[in-house]
CSV table of C-alpha atoms and ligand atoms in Angstrom, one decimal:
chain,number,residue,atom,x,y,z
F,68,MET,CA,-5.1,-12.2,24.4
F,69,ARG,CA,-3.0,-14.7,22.5
F,70,ILE,CA,-3.1,-14.3,18.7
F,71,ARG,CA,-1.1,-15.7,15.8
F,72,ALA,CA,0.8,-13.1,13.9
F,73,ALA,CA,3.7,-12.6,11.4
F,74,VAL,CA,6.7,-11.5,13.4
F,75,LEU,CA,9.8,-9.9,12.0
F,76,HIS,CA,12.6,-10.5,14.6
F,77,ALA,CA,15.5,-8.9,12.6
F,78,PRO,CA,15.8,-7.6,9.0
F,79,GLY,CA,16.7,-10.1,6.4
F,80,THR,CA,15.5,-13.1,8.5
F,81,PRO,CA,12.5,-15.2,7.6
F,82,VAL,CA,9.1,-13.9,8.9
F,83,SER,CA,7.3,-16.5,10.9
F,84,ILE,CA,3.8,-16.9,12.2
F,85,GLU,CA,4.0,-17.0,16.0
F,86,GLU,CA,1.8,-16.7,19.0
F,87,VAL,CA,2.0,-13.1,20.4
F,88,GLU,CA,0.2,-11.2,23.1
F,89,LEU,CA,-2.3,-8.5,22.1
F,90,ALA,CA,-3.6,-6.1,24.7
F,91,ALA,CA,-7.2,-4.8,24.8
F,92,PRO,CA,-8.0,-1.6,23.0
F,93,GLY,CA,-7.4,1.6,25.0
F,94,PRO,CA,-9.4,4.8,24.8
F,95,ARG,CA,-9.9,5.9,21.1
F,96,GLU,CA,-8.8,2.4,19.9
F,97,VAL,CA,-10.6,-0.4,18.2
F,98,LEU,CA,-10.0,-4.2,18.2
F,99,VAL,CA,-10.5,-5.7,14.8
F,100,LYS,CA,-10.8,-9.4,13.8
F,101,VAL,CA,-8.8,-9.5,10.6
F,102,ALA,CA,-10.3,-11.2,7.6
F,103,ALA,CA,-7.7,-10.7,4.9
F,104,ALA,CA,-4.5,-8.6,4.3
F,105,GLY,CA,-2.7,-7.5,1.1
F,106,VAL,CA,1.1,-7.9,0.9
F,107,CYS,CA,2.5,-4.5,-0.1
F,108,HIS,CA,6.0,-3.6,-1.1
F,109,SER,CA,6.4,-1.5,2.0
F,110,ASP,CA,6.3,-4.8,4.0
F,111,VAL,CA,9.3,-5.9,2.0
F,112,ARG,CA,11.1,-2.7,2.7
F,113,LEU,CA,10.4,-3.1,6.5
F,114,ALA,CA,11.4,-6.8,6.4
F,115,ASN,CA,14.6,-5.9,4.6
F,116,GLY,CA,15.4,-3.2,7.2
F,117,GLU,CA,15.4,-0.6,4.4
F,118,LEU,CA,13.3,2.0,6.3
F,119,GLY,CA,15.7,2.6,9.0
F,120,ASP,CA,17.3,0.9,12.0
F,121,GLY,CA,15.4,-0.2,15.1
F,122,ARG,CA,12.1,-1.1,13.5
F,123,TRP,CA,12.0,-4.6,14.9
F,124,PRO,CA,10.8,-6.8,16.4
F,125,MET,CA,7.6,-6.0,14.6
F,126,VAL,CA,4.3,-7.5,13.6
F,127,LEU,CA,4.1,-6.8,9.8
F,128,GLY,CA,1.1,-6.0,7.6
F,129,HIS,CA,-0.6,-2.7,7.0
F,130,GLU,CA,-3.2,-3.3,4.2
F,131,GLY,CA,-6.2,-5.2,5.3
F,132,ALA,CA,-9.8,-5.4,6.4
F,133,GLY,CA,-11.9,-7.1,9.0
F,134,VAL,CA,-14.8,-6.8,11.5
F,135,VAL,CA,-14.8,-4.7,14.7
F,136,GLU,CA,-14.9,-6.9,17.8
F,137,GLU,CA,-14.5,-4.3,20.6
F,138,VAL,CA,-14.2,-0.5,20.8
F,139,GLY,CA,-12.4,1.5,23.5
F,140,GLU,CA,-13.7,4.4,25.4
F,141,GLY,CA,-14.8,7.4,23.3
F,142,VAL,CA,-15.2,5.5,20.0
F,143,SER,CA,-18.5,6.2,18.3
F,144,HIS,CA,-18.1,5.9,14.6
F,145,VAL,CA,-18.0,2.1,14.6
F,146,VAL,CA,-19.6,-0.6,16.8
F,147,PRO,CA,-18.8,-4.3,17.1
F,148,GLY,CA,-19.9,-6.1,14.0
F,149,ASP,CA,-19.0,-3.3,11.6
F,150,ARG,CA,-16.8,-4.1,8.7
F,151,VAL,CA,-13.7,-1.8,8.4
F,152,GLY,CA,-10.6,-1.3,6.2
F,153,PHE,CA,-7.4,-0.1,7.8
F,154,SER,CA,-5.9,3.3,7.2
F,155,ILE,CA,-2.2,3.7,7.9
F,156,VAL,CA,-2.7,7.4,8.7
F,157,PRO,CA,-5.2,7.8,11.5
F,158,ALA,CA,-5.6,11.5,10.9
F,159,CYS,CA,-6.3,13.5,14.1
F,160,ARG,CA,-8.3,16.2,12.2
F,161,HIS,CA,-7.0,18.8,14.6
F,162,CYS,CA,-3.3,19.4,13.8
F,163,ASP,CA,-2.1,22.1,11.4
F,164,GLU,CA,-1.8,19.7,8.4
F,165,CYS,CA,-5.3,18.2,9.1
F,166,LEU,CA,-6.8,21.7,9.4
F,167,ALA,CA,-5.2,22.6,6.1
F,168,GLY,CA,-6.9,19.5,4.5
F,169,ARG,CA,-3.6,17.5,4.2
F,170,PHE,CA,-4.9,14.6,6.2
F,171,ASN,CA,-2.2,12.2,4.8
F,172,LEU,CA,0.4,14.4,6.4
F,173,CYS,CA,-1.3,14.4,9.9
F,174,ILE,CA,1.5,15.4,12.3
F,175,PRO,CA,0.7,13.0,15.3
F,176,ALA,CA,0.1,10.1,13.0
F,177,GLY,CA,3.4,10.9,11.1
F,178,ARG,CA,5.3,10.9,14.4
F,179,ALA,CA,3.9,7.6,15.8
F,180,GLY,CA,4.0,5.5,12.6
F,181,PRO,CA,7.8,5.3,12.1
F,182,LYS,CA,8.2,4.5,15.9
F,183,GLY,CA,6.0,1.4,15.6
F,184,VAL,CA,3.5,2.6,18.2
F,185,LEU,CA,-0.1,3.7,18.3
F,186,LEU,CA,-1.1,7.4,18.9
F,187,ASP,CA,-0.5,7.3,22.6
F,188,GLY,CA,3.1,6.3,22.0
F,189,THR,CA,2.9,2.7,23.2
F,190,SER,CA,2.3,-0.7,21.6
F,191,ARG,CA,-0.5,-3.2,22.2
F,192,LEU,CA,1.7,-6.1,21.0
F,193,SER,CA,4.3,-8.1,22.8
F,194,LEU,CA,6.2,-11.4,22.6
F,195,PRO,CA,5.1,-14.1,25.1
F,196,ASP,CA,8.2,-13.1,27.2
F,197,GLY,CA,6.9,-9.5,27.5
F,198,THR,CA,9.3,-8.0,24.9
F,199,PRO,CA,7.3,-5.2,23.2
F,200,LEU,CA,6.6,-5.6,19.5
F,201,GLN,CA,6.2,-2.7,17.1
F,202,HIS,CA,3.1,-2.1,15.0
F,203,ALA,CA,3.8,-2.0,11.3
F,204,LEU,CA,2.5,1.4,10.1
F,205,MET,CA,0.1,1.6,13.0
F,206,THR,CA,-1.7,-1.5,11.8
F,207,SER,CA,0.0,-5.0,12.1
F,208,CYS,CA,-2.7,-6.9,10.2
F,209,PHE,CA,-0.7,-10.0,9.2
F,210,ALA,CA,-2.4,-11.3,12.3
F,211,GLU,CA,-5.6,-12.8,13.6
F,212,ARG,CA,-6.6,-9.6,15.3
F,213,ALA,CA,-5.3,-6.0,15.4
F,214,VAL,CA,-5.8,-3.1,17.8
F,215,VAL,CA,-5.6,0.2,15.9
F,216,ALA,CA,-6.4,3.8,16.5
F,217,ALA,CA,-10.1,4.6,16.0
F,218,GLU,CA,-9.2,6.8,13.0
F,219,SER,CA,-7.5,3.8,11.4
F,220,ALA,CA,-10.7,1.8,11.3
F,221,ILE,CA,-12.6,3.1,8.2
F,222,PRO,CA,-16.2,1.8,7.8
F,223,LEU,CA,-16.9,-0.2,4.6
F,224,PRO,CA,-20.1,-1.1,2.8
F,225,SER,CA,-21.2,-4.6,3.9
F,226,ALA,CA,-21.7,-5.9,0.3
F,227,LEU,CA,-18.0,-5.8,-0.6
F,228,PRO,CA,-16.2,-9.0,0.1
F,229,LEU,CA,-13.5,-8.3,2.7
F,230,TRP,CA,-10.8,-10.2,0.8
F,231,GLN,CA,-11.2,-7.6,-2.0
F,232,ALA,CA,-11.8,-4.7,0.4
F,233,SER,CA,-8.5,-5.6,2.1
F,234,LEU,CA,-6.6,-3.8,-0.8
F,235,LEU,CA,-8.3,-0.5,-0.4
F,236,GLY,CA,-6.4,0.9,2.6
F,237,CYS,CA,-3.0,1.0,1.0
F,238,GLY,CA,-2.6,0.0,-2.7
F,239,VAL,CA,-5.9,1.4,-4.0
F,240,VAL,CA,-6.0,4.6,-2.0
F,241,THR,CA,-2.4,5.3,-2.9
F,242,GLY,CA,-2.7,4.6,-6.6
F,243,PHE,CA,-6.0,6.4,-7.1
F,244,GLY,CA,-5.0,9.4,-4.9
F,245,ALA,CA,-1.8,9.9,-6.9
F,246,VAL,CA,-3.9,10.3,-10.1
F,247,ARG,CA,-6.8,12.3,-8.6
F,248,ASN,CA,-5.4,14.3,-5.7
F,249,THR,CA,-1.7,14.7,-6.6
F,250,ALA,CA,-1.6,14.9,-10.5
F,251,ARG,CA,-5.2,15.8,-11.0
F,252,VAL,CA,-5.2,14.1,-14.3
F,253,GLN,CA,-7.8,15.4,-16.8
F,254,ALA,CA,-9.5,13.5,-19.7
F,255,GLY,CA,-7.3,13.3,-22.7
F,256,GLU,CA,-4.0,13.9,-20.9
F,257,SER,CA,-1.1,11.5,-21.5
F,258,ALA,CA,0.5,9.4,-18.8
F,259,ALA,CA,3.1,6.7,-18.2
F,260,VAL,CA,3.2,4.4,-15.2
F,261,VAL,CA,6.7,2.9,-14.3
F,262,GLY,CA,6.1,-0.2,-12.3
F,263,CYS,CA,3.0,-2.3,-12.7
F,264,GLY,CA,2.7,-4.2,-9.4
F,265,GLY,CA,-0.1,-3.9,-7.0
F,266,VAL,CA,-0.1,-0.1,-6.7
F,267,GLY,CA,1.0,0.6,-10.3
F,268,LEU,CA,-2.1,-1.3,-11.6
F,269,GLN,CA,-4.3,0.9,-9.4
F,270,VAL,CA,-2.7,4.0,-10.9
F,271,ILE,CA,-3.5,2.6,-14.4
F,272,ALA,CA,-7.1,1.9,-13.4
F,273,ALA,CA,-7.5,5.4,-12.0
F,274,LEU,CA,-6.0,6.9,-15.2
F,275,ALA,CA,-8.4,4.9,-17.3
F,276,LEU,CA,-11.3,6.1,-15.2
F,277,ALA,CA,-10.1,9.7,-15.5
F,278,GLY,CA,-10.0,9.4,-19.3
F,279,ALA,CA,-6.3,9.7,-19.7
F,280,ASP,CA,-5.0,8.8,-23.1
F,281,PRO,CA,-2.6,7.4,-24.0
F,282,ILE,CA,-1.7,5.4,-20.9
F,283,VAL,CA,1.7,3.8,-21.2
F,284,ALA,CA,2.6,0.9,-18.9
F,285,VAL,CA,6.3,0.3,-18.2
F,286,ASP,CA,7.6,-2.8,-16.4
F,287,ARG,CA,10.3,-5.4,-16.9
F,288,ASP,CA,7.9,-8.2,-16.4
F,289,ALA,CA,5.7,-9.1,-19.4
F,290,SER,CA,3.0,-10.8,-17.3
F,291,LYS,CA,2.5,-7.5,-15.4
F,292,LEU,CA,2.2,-5.6,-18.7
F,293,ASP,CA,-0.6,-8.0,-19.7
F,294,LEU,CA,-2.4,-7.1,-16.4
F,295,ALA,CA,-1.8,-3.5,-17.2
F,296,SER,CA,-3.4,-3.8,-20.6
F,297,ALA,CA,-6.4,-5.5,-19.0
F,298,ARG,CA,-6.8,-2.5,-16.7
F,299,GLY,CA,-6.7,0.2,-19.4
F,300,ALA,CA,-3.1,0.7,-20.5
F,301,THR,CA,-3.1,1.7,-24.2
F,302,HIS,CA,0.6,1.0,-24.8
F,303,VAL,CA,3.1,-1.2,-23.1
F,304,VAL,CA,6.9,-0.8,-22.9
F,305,GLU,CA,9.1,-3.6,-21.5
F,306,ALA,CA,11.7,-2.0,-19.3
F,307,GLY,CA,15.2,-3.0,-18.6
F,308,SER,CA,17.3,-1.5,-21.5
F,309,ALA,CA,18.8,1.9,-22.2
F,310,THR,CA,16.1,2.7,-24.7
F,311,THR,CA,13.1,2.3,-22.3
F,312,ALA,CA,12.5,6.1,-21.9
F,313,ALA,CA,13.0,6.7,-25.6
F,314,ARG,CA,10.4,4.1,-26.4
F,315,VAL,CA,7.9,5.8,-24.1
F,316,VAL,CA,8.7,9.2,-25.7
F,317,ASN,CA,8.3,7.7,-29.2
F,318,ALA,CA,5.0,6.0,-28.4
F,319,THR,CA,3.5,9.3,-27.1
F,320,GLY,CA,4.8,11.7,-29.8
F,321,GLY,CA,7.3,13.4,-27.5
F,322,GLY,CA,6.7,12.2,-24.0
F,323,VAL,CA,3.9,12.2,-21.4
F,324,GLN,CA,2.3,15.0,-19.3
F,325,HIS,CA,2.2,12.8,-16.2
F,326,ALA,CA,4.7,10.1,-15.3
F,327,PHE,CA,4.0,8.0,-12.2
F,328,GLU,CA,6.9,6.1,-10.6
F,329,VAL,CA,5.6,3.2,-8.6
F,330,VAL,CA,8.8,1.3,-7.8
F,331,GLY,CA,10.9,3.4,-5.4
F,332,ARG,CA,14.3,3.2,-7.1
F,333,PRO,CA,16.6,6.0,-8.3
F,334,GLU,CA,16.8,4.5,-11.8
F,335,THR,CA,13.0,4.2,-12.2
F,336,ILE,CA,12.5,7.7,-10.9
F,337,ARG,CA,14.9,8.9,-13.5
F,338,LEU,CA,13.0,6.8,-16.1
F,339,ALA,CA,9.8,8.6,-15.2
F,340,TRP,CA,11.5,12.0,-15.5
F,341,ASP,CA,13.0,11.0,-18.9
F,342,SER,CA,9.5,10.0,-20.2
F,343,LEU,CA,8.1,13.5,-19.7
F,344,ARG,CA,7.4,16.0,-22.4
F,345,PRO,CA,8.2,19.7,-21.7
F,346,GLY,CA,5.9,20.9,-19.0
F,347,GLY,CA,5.2,17.4,-17.7
F,348,THR,CA,5.4,16.3,-14.1
F,349,ALA,CA,6.7,13.1,-12.6
F,350,VAL,CA,4.9,11.9,-9.5
F,351,VAL,CA,6.9,9.6,-7.2
F,352,VAL,CA,4.6,7.1,-5.5
F,353,GLY,CA,7.2,4.3,-4.9
F,354,LEU,CA,8.8,4.0,-1.5
F,355,ALA,CA,12.6,4.2,-1.8
F,356,PRO,CA,15.0,2.7,0.7
F,357,ARG,CA,16.3,5.2,3.3
F,358,GLY,CA,19.5,6.9,1.9
F,359,ALA,CA,18.6,6.5,-1.8
F,360,GLU,CA,19.3,9.6,-3.9
F,361,VAL,CA,18.2,10.6,-7.4
F,362,SER,CA,20.1,12.8,-9.8
F,363,LEU,CA,18.4,14.7,-12.6
F,364,PRO,CA,19.7,16.8,-15.5
F,365,ALA,CA,19.1,20.3,-14.1
F,366,ILE,CA,19.0,22.0,-17.5
F,367,GLU,CA,15.7,20.3,-18.1
F,368,PHE,CA,14.0,22.5,-15.4
F,369,LEU,CA,14.2,25.1,-18.2
F,370,SER,CA,11.5,23.1,-20.0
F,371,ASP,CA,9.1,23.5,-17.1
F,372,LYS,CA,9.4,19.8,-16.1
F,373,GLY,CA,8.5,19.1,-12.5
F,374,ILE,CA,8.8,16.3,-10.0
F,375,ARG,CA,6.9,15.7,-6.7
F,376,GLY,CA,6.0,13.0,-4.2
F,377,SER,CA,2.6,11.5,-3.4
F,378,PHE,CA,2.2,9.9,0.0
F,379,TYR,CA,-0.8,7.7,0.7
F,380,GLY,CA,-2.9,9.2,-2.1
F,381,ALA,CA,-2.5,12.8,-0.8
F,382,GLY,CA,-6.1,12.8,0.3
F,383,ASP,CA,-8.4,12.0,3.2
F,384,ALA,CA,-8.6,8.2,3.7
F,385,LEU,CA,-11.8,8.6,5.7
F,386,ARG,CA,-13.4,10.0,2.6
F,387,ASP,CA,-11.5,8.2,-0.1
F,388,ILE,CA,-11.6,4.6,1.1
F,389,PRO,CA,-15.4,4.4,1.4
F,390,TYR,CA,-15.7,6.2,-2.0
F,391,LEU,CA,-13.3,3.6,-3.6
F,392,ALA,CA,-15.3,0.8,-2.0
F,393,GLU,CA,-18.5,2.2,-3.7
F,394,LEU,CA,-16.6,2.4,-7.0
F,395,ALA,CA,-15.8,-1.3,-6.6
F,396,LEU,CA,-19.4,-2.2,-5.8
F,397,VAL,CA,-20.8,-0.5,-8.9
F,398,GLY,CA,-18.2,-2.2,-11.0
F,399,ASP,CA,-16.0,0.8,-12.0
F,400,LEU,CA,-13.1,-0.6,-10.0
F,401,ASP,CA,-12.0,-4.2,-10.4
F,402,LEU,CA,-10.3,-5.1,-7.1
F,403,ALA,CA,-10.0,-8.9,-7.8
F,404,GLY,CA,-8.3,-8.2,-11.1
F,405,VAL,CA,-5.0,-7.2,-9.5
F,406,VAL,CA,-4.8,-10.2,-7.2
F,407,THR,CA,-2.4,-12.7,-8.6
F,408,SER,CA,-2.3,-15.1,-5.6
F,409,VAL,CA,-4.6,-15.8,-2.6
F,410,GLU,CA,-2.8,-17.7,0.2
F,411,PRO,CA,-3.2,-18.6,3.8
F,412,LEU,CA,-1.6,-16.3,6.5
F,413,ASP,CA,1.1,-19.0,7.0
F,414,SER,CA,2.5,-18.3,3.5
F,415,VAL,CA,3.6,-14.8,4.4
F,416,ASP,CA,7.4,-15.3,4.2
F,417,GLY,CA,7.1,-16.8,0.7
F,418,ALA,CA,4.7,-14.0,-0.4
F,419,LEU,CA,7.2,-11.4,0.8
F,420,GLY,CA,10.0,-13.3,-1.0
F,421,ARG,CA,8.2,-13.4,-4.3
F,422,LEU,CA,7.4,-9.7,-4.0
F,423,ARG,CA,11.1,-9.0,-3.2
F,424,GLN,CA,11.9,-10.6,-6.5
F,425,GLY,CA,9.3,-8.7,-8.4
F,426,GLU,CA,7.0,-11.7,-9.1
F,427,GLY,CA,3.3,-11.2,-9.4
F,428,ALA,CA,1.2,-8.1,-8.6
F,429,ARG,CA,-0.8,-8.5,-5.4
F,430,THR,CA,-0.9,-11.4,-3.0
F,431,VAL,CA,-3.9,-11.5,-0.5
F,432,LEU,CA,-3.4,-13.4,2.7
F,433,ILE,CA,-6.6,-14.9,3.9
F,434,VAL,CA,-6.7,-14.9,7.7
F,435,ASP,CA,-10.3,-16.0,8.1
F,436,PRO,CA,-11.9,-17.4,4.9
F,437,ALA,CA,-15.5,-17.1,6.1
F,438,LEU,CA,-15.1,-13.6,7.3
F,439,ALA,CA,-13.2,-12.7,4.1
F,440,GLY,CA,-15.9,-14.0,1.9
F,441,TYR,CA,-13.4,-16.1,0.0
F,442,ASP,CA,-14.5,-19.6,-1.0
F,443,GLY,CA,-11.8,-20.4,-3.4
F,444,GLU,CA,-8.8,-22.7,-2.7
F,445,LEU,CA,-5.9,-21.3,-0.7
F,446,ARG,CA,-2.6,-22.2,-2.2
F,447,THR,CA,0.9,-21.8,-1.0
F,448,PRO,CA,3.1,-21.3,-4.1
F,449,GLU,CA,6.5,-22.9,-4.2
F,450,TYR,CA,9.2,-20.6,-3.0
F,451,ASP,CA,12.9,-21.2,-2.5
F,452,ARG,CA,14.4,-18.7,-0.1
F,453,LYS,CA,17.7,-18.0,-1.9
F,454,ASP,CA,19.5,-16.0,0.8
P,1493,LIG,ZN1,1.4,-0.5,1.5
P,1494,LIG,ZN1,-3.7,15.7,12.2
């Protein structure tokens, strides 16, 4: 079928909404009518070509929600009409990592994702001339419809508006999981969050819910620090000078036990490290460009400091996404509060451009306003592409 979708033809070029061909779902696949999609920094990394060569042409978008339209052979956990959020890791639940409970590291999903294909090694997307299009992180939801692996379609409660639920599958599950599953933050422990964009604000919300105290928000953008305070940060530190880490250390009486890096740059990873107290651990959530390297003062390992990564919340999306949806329904998680712009799908290039420049927290692209449950006005902010 013909659908409208956001196509990246080559890195660094504008992303345009075009007509593309979407094939029917195969066995163990699901066709979803997309309601809304969040614009995540990984889309910017892909659009910039920073995640490696050969990842184009591609239909972008990996954080979203919609309604099941059709299911392929062998799919029983959802039926047409069900509301689902997308998971970028369709965990097979049979490989060594899945059997060990590390569903985010599922081996077949980890192989297919970077190749831009679904689990069977092929794509359902193509240009009208037949050129295959890659799937972004096994999803491609900056589009009217998406065919995804069955395990990528996670059932959602029907009461949650889909424009809010669209954020669950990447930003929310990543931020909450970093706190709960990776760092296992306990009440009363101290934390800093470097980078208060869409995911960083979810880390702060999760820290507040876990009872962390103090929670220091660090960003170079004062408006994001205001959002961070509204979500539970107890202290804010404006980044961008040589004294940033010293100010975090001073504010917390000697540094934090947990420092979360949610930017993906060597200098902010170092900043997270420098904000730690002895025995503290830095958790790197941000996605760095391929080839980036970090250097650390090795003598400081003597003080029991540690550093580790956290991919996609280090948990089980099938369990965590519905749980987070329930948290939102009972009011413990404010999804709308991180959304700084709601725009039509056609605004995608400007939304990516503003994110590239660090403006705003989360943009939600509304693909189908009625399905998304969004009755506000859709606005395309001014954006001058400078390159
Ligand atoms: Zn993402
Ligand atoms: Zn697996």
